[in-house]
């Protein structure tokens, strides 16, 4: 992995939109000096994997020249380092990506931001903007690029920290750790026309090819018939299907359709042609098969639903049109009493929508079996809401995705950090609320550090001096925490965790294991 670290600003004269000095602290500290020293420390932490866009203050490369250096070097990662300026009281680390950034840049920014927060920085969030140095057309395809404002140099306390080599070293180690964590992500989750985005590269057990699946979508684009989905746009649906074939990031957004989302994520990855044919037939007719044994038929209320109106009035945004169509159809096809009509998102108090979106484990088992891909599908969750109970860590520790093995787990989503289940819609924390696709073996973090990229990094007591002179002692996370990697809400979550073994055991409800022939 080749890394370019860009110390912002430099020199004594402007060069295009790159100013020489940048922000200036109340004590006279210049941004150009702070970020040069910080960049040198980050490069030292990364060893031979990194080079800088400038090595001194004699030059101020233009924004185009900085990006062009990364392009020429074939950089996998480009990180531009800065120190911010703002009004009184403005503090915190901010990481920025271009407003047209791809998922790689988003992931890089998330890892760096999380690592800096773990090092004691205040969280200023991740932002998007039309930042010239990050402009995608200036970088090679596949380059992950972000800009880090490590803190507000305009704040006296932050200026003192940024001027302290020991504190600056803490920032540097955190940034380097974030970059390394992204590198592990990028190596672990590689497309390579194998299984792709969320399994190990060695998992190549697929039953059809992506080019053949794209051909099915191309055929649908040329279809001139009238779809029963009166409020969906064919071009929009096809664009999304092409994306899903390549990326497998099925999105449930604000709906409680995590069960269908988990199933379609696995199916689209394993057999993209069968998935594309199902989607094409569903759009053309409102009904489509999964294998030879199972028929999905969208309900009349779902077909008639005004997607655009539902998307703007539900309180939670709806998934993309293709995802909404496929998940909604399979959900409404299973429902007898509470029928999913696509008009409402989950929401804490929207009981009807949550009940209509509820998926029981036996339904996911039925869908997996119907594909004809799996020689064995085992339900270790139970059947029906009344029979579901927490299963404990030993049951989870025996799970590990492998070549041709897909694992869907059921958890109480709100109990796990960084799962981003948000308000899953189930007011009772004791109730299982969320399906995820497991991506790695659950790990008991006992008497050893967590893997890089996990938020469970602190293994000793940490103290931090505040601007008013007081010293805070930050509490330790329990050593018996449990961390795991999964797919959830359309994204790869590398660092979900429960802060204690007992909390994990109480909120883990088992798995469905689907093993291919």
mmCIF file of C-alpha atoms in Angstrom, residues 100-233:
data_model
loop_
_atom_site.group_PDB
_atom_site.id
_atom_site.type_symbol
_atom_site.label_atom_id
_atom_site.label_comp_id
_atom_site.label_asym_id
_atom_site.label_seq_id
_atom_site.Cartn_x
_atom_site.Cartn_y
_atom_site.Cartn_z
ATOM 1 C CA UNK A 100 -18.236 12.976 -4.816
ATOM 2 C CA UNK A 101 -16.006 10.605 -2.832
ATOM 3 C CA UNK A 102 -16.423 6.853 -3.194
ATOM 4 C CA UNK A 103 -16.745 4.255 -0.465
ATOM 5 C CA UNK A 104 -12.971 3.786 -0.176
ATOM 6 C CA UNK A 105 -12.467 7.423 0.784
ATOM 7 C CA UNK A 106 -15.412 7.229 3.181
ATOM 8 C CA UNK A 107 -13.858 4.197 4.849
ATOM 9 C CA UNK A 108 -10.409 5.763 5.113
ATOM 10 C CA UNK A 109 -11.897 8.886 6.713
ATOM 11 C CA UNK A 110 -13.919 6.807 9.162
ATOM 12 C CA UNK A 111 -10.871 4.820 10.294
ATOM 13 C CA UNK A 112 -8.715 7.917 10.796
ATOM 14 C CA UNK A 113 -11.451 9.853 12.580
ATOM 15 C CA UNK A 114 -12.219 6.941 14.884
ATOM 16 C CA UNK A 115 -8.542 6.422 15.669
ATOM 17 C CA UNK A 116 -8.039 10.090 16.568
ATOM 18 C CA UNK A 117 -11.095 10.040 18.819
ATOM 19 C CA UNK A 118 -9.661 6.968 20.517
ATOM 20 C CA UNK A 119 -6.476 8.965 21.125
ATOM 21 C CA UNK A 120 -8.407 11.586 23.077
ATOM 22 C CA UNK A 121 -9.429 14.066 20.374
ATOM 23 C CA UNK A 122 -12.845 15.672 20.484
ATOM 24 C CA UNK A 123 -15.080 14.387 17.687
ATOM 25 C CA UNK A 124 -15.783 17.112 15.122
ATOM 26 C CA UNK A 125 -17.276 14.617 12.698
ATOM 27 C CA UNK A 126 -16.736 13.636 9.082
ATOM 28 C CA UNK A 127 -17.687 16.210 6.461
ATOM 29 C CA UNK A 128 -18.051 16.449 2.698
ATOM 30 C CA UNK A 129 -17.129 19.338 0.469
ATOM 31 C CA UNK A 130 -15.758 20.376 -2.926
ATOM 32 C CA UNK A 131 -12.143 20.307 -1.736
ATOM 33 C CA UNK A 132 -9.804 20.755 -4.689
ATOM 34 C CA UNK A 133 -6.955 18.647 -3.340
ATOM 35 C CA UNK A 134 -9.377 15.711 -2.950
ATOM 36 C CA UNK A 135 -11.104 16.101 -6.313
ATOM 37 C CA UNK A 136 -11.598 12.533 -7.677
ATOM 38 C CA UNK A 137 -10.589 13.478 -11.235
ATOM 39 C CA UNK A 138 -7.206 14.642 -9.955
ATOM 40 C CA UNK A 139 -6.469 11.269 -8.369
ATOM 41 C CA UNK A 140 -6.069 7.828 -9.866
ATOM 42 C CA UNK A 141 -9.074 5.555 -9.725
ATOM 43 C CA UNK A 142 -9.138 3.557 -6.518
ATOM 44 C CA UNK A 143 -7.206 6.125 -4.467
ATOM 45 C CA UNK A 144 -8.771 6.735 -1.054
ATOM 46 C CA UNK A 145 -8.396 10.430 -0.234
ATOM 47 C CA UNK A 146 -9.275 12.534 2.792
ATOM 48 C CA UNK A 147 -8.275 15.749 4.552
ATOM 49 C CA UNK A 148 -7.762 15.853 8.324
ATOM 50 C CA UNK A 149 -8.144 19.010 10.422
ATOM 51 C CA UNK A 150 -6.449 17.670 13.546
ATOM 52 C CA UNK A 151 -7.786 20.435 15.816
ATOM 53 C CA UNK A 152 -8.481 24.165 15.930
ATOM 54 C CA UNK A 153 -5.153 25.989 16.078
ATOM 55 C CA UNK A 154 -7.134 29.120 16.958
ATOM 56 C CA UNK A 155 -7.914 27.646 20.393
ATOM 57 C CA UNK A 156 -5.184 28.372 22.976
ATOM 58 C CA UNK A 157 -5.386 24.925 24.571
ATOM 59 C CA UNK A 158 -5.301 23.178 21.200
ATOM 60 C CA UNK A 159 -2.365 25.365 20.151
ATOM 61 C CA UNK A 160 -0.419 24.229 23.212
ATOM 62 C CA UNK A 161 -1.142 20.575 22.416
ATOM 63 C CA UNK A 162 -0.195 20.983 18.764
ATOM 64 C CA UNK A 163 3.037 22.646 19.823
ATOM 65 C CA UNK A 164 3.992 19.801 22.172
ATOM 66 C CA UNK A 165 6.002 17.100 20.325
ATOM 67 C CA UNK A 166 4.651 14.426 22.675
ATOM 68 C CA UNK A 167 1.041 15.367 21.935
ATOM 69 C CA UNK A 168 1.806 15.694 18.234
ATOM 70 C CA UNK A 169 3.267 12.191 18.384
ATOM 71 C CA UNK A 170 -0.029 10.949 19.792
ATOM 72 C CA UNK A 171 -1.853 12.484 16.829
ATOM 73 C CA UNK A 172 0.667 10.954 14.420
ATOM 74 C CA UNK A 173 0.341 7.459 15.873
ATOM 75 C CA UNK A 174 -3.448 7.692 15.702
ATOM 76 C CA UNK A 175 -3.430 8.823 12.069
ATOM 77 C CA UNK A 176 -0.966 6.087 11.123
ATOM 78 C CA UNK A 177 -3.093 3.549 12.950
ATOM 79 C CA UNK A 178 -6.151 4.689 11.018
ATOM 80 C CA UNK A 179 -4.296 4.359 7.728
ATOM 81 C CA UNK A 180 -3.041 0.878 8.624
ATOM 82 C CA UNK A 181 -6.546 -0.143 9.656
ATOM 83 C CA UNK A 182 -7.838 1.035 6.283
ATOM 84 C CA UNK A 183 -5.052 -0.948 4.604
ATOM 85 C CA UNK A 184 -6.211 -4.092 6.389
ATOM 86 C CA UNK A 185 -9.762 -3.319 5.287
ATOM 87 C CA UNK A 186 -8.711 -2.782 1.688
ATOM 88 C CA UNK A 187 -6.717 -6.016 1.602
ATOM 89 C CA UNK A 188 -9.419 -8.014 3.387
ATOM 90 C CA UNK A 189 -12.302 -6.749 1.311
ATOM 91 C CA UNK A 190 -11.106 -6.904 -2.282
ATOM 92 C CA UNK A 191 -13.360 -7.119 -5.303
ATOM 93 C CA UNK A 192 -11.088 -9.110 -7.649
ATOM 94 C CA UNK A 193 -14.115 -10.698 -9.331
ATOM 95 C CA UNK A 194 -14.042 -13.289 -6.596
ATOM 96 C CA UNK A 195 -16.691 -13.037 -3.919
ATOM 97 C CA UNK A 196 -15.716 -9.437 -3.416
ATOM 98 C CA UNK A 197 -16.605 -6.750 -1.022
ATOM 99 C CA UNK A 198 -17.202 -8.497 2.227
ATOM 100 C CA UNK A 199 -15.573 -11.932 2.303
ATOM 101 C CA UNK A 200 -11.948 -12.959 2.237
ATOM 102 C CA UNK A 201 -10.451 -13.011 -1.225
ATOM 103 C CA UNK A 202 -9.944 -16.777 -0.888
ATOM 104 C CA UNK A 203 -13.736 -17.214 -0.806
ATOM 105 C CA UNK A 204 -14.406 -17.705 -4.520
ATOM 106 C CA UNK A 205 -17.478 -19.922 -4.265
ATOM 107 C CA UNK A 206 -19.839 -18.220 -6.698
ATOM 108 C CA UNK A 207 -22.246 -19.722 -9.217
ATOM 109 C CA UNK A 208 -22.307 -17.083 -11.946
ATOM 110 C CA UNK A 209 -20.375 -14.076 -13.189
ATOM 111 C CA UNK A 210 -20.938 -10.360 -12.847
ATOM 112 C CA UNK A 211 -20.646 -9.636 -16.609
ATOM 113 C CA UNK A 212 -23.457 -12.112 -17.277
ATOM 114 C CA UNK A 213 -25.549 -10.457 -14.588
ATOM 115 C CA UNK A 214 -24.944 -7.025 -16.100
ATOM 116 C CA UNK A 215 -26.145 -8.429 -19.434
ATOM 117 C CA UNK A 216 -29.481 -9.295 -17.777
ATOM 118 C CA UNK A 217 -29.801 -5.696 -16.586
ATOM 119 C CA UNK A 218 -28.902 -4.397 -20.065
ATOM 120 C CA UNK A 219 -31.730 -6.480 -21.485
ATOM 121 C CA UNK A 220 -34.121 -4.949 -18.947
ATOM 122 C CA UNK A 221 -32.990 -1.454 -19.993
ATOM 123 C CA UNK A 222 -34.134 -2.211 -23.533
ATOM 124 C CA UNK A 223 -37.503 -3.606 -22.453
ATOM 125 C CA UNK A 224 -40.396 -1.455 -23.701
ATOM 126 C CA UNK A 225 -43.281 -2.947 -21.731
ATOM 127 C CA UNK A 226 -45.283 -1.385 -18.897
ATOM 128 C CA UNK A 227 -44.237 -2.279 -15.358
ATOM 129 C CA UNK A 228 -46.837 -2.808 -12.626
ATOM 130 C CA UNK A 229 -44.521 -0.720 -10.431
ATOM 131 C CA UNK A 230 -46.095 2.468 -11.717
ATOM 132 C CA UNK A 231 -44.086 4.824 -9.516
ATOM 133 C CA UNK A 232 -40.600 3.402 -10.124
ATOM 134 C CA UNK A 233 -38.268 4.567 -12.908
#
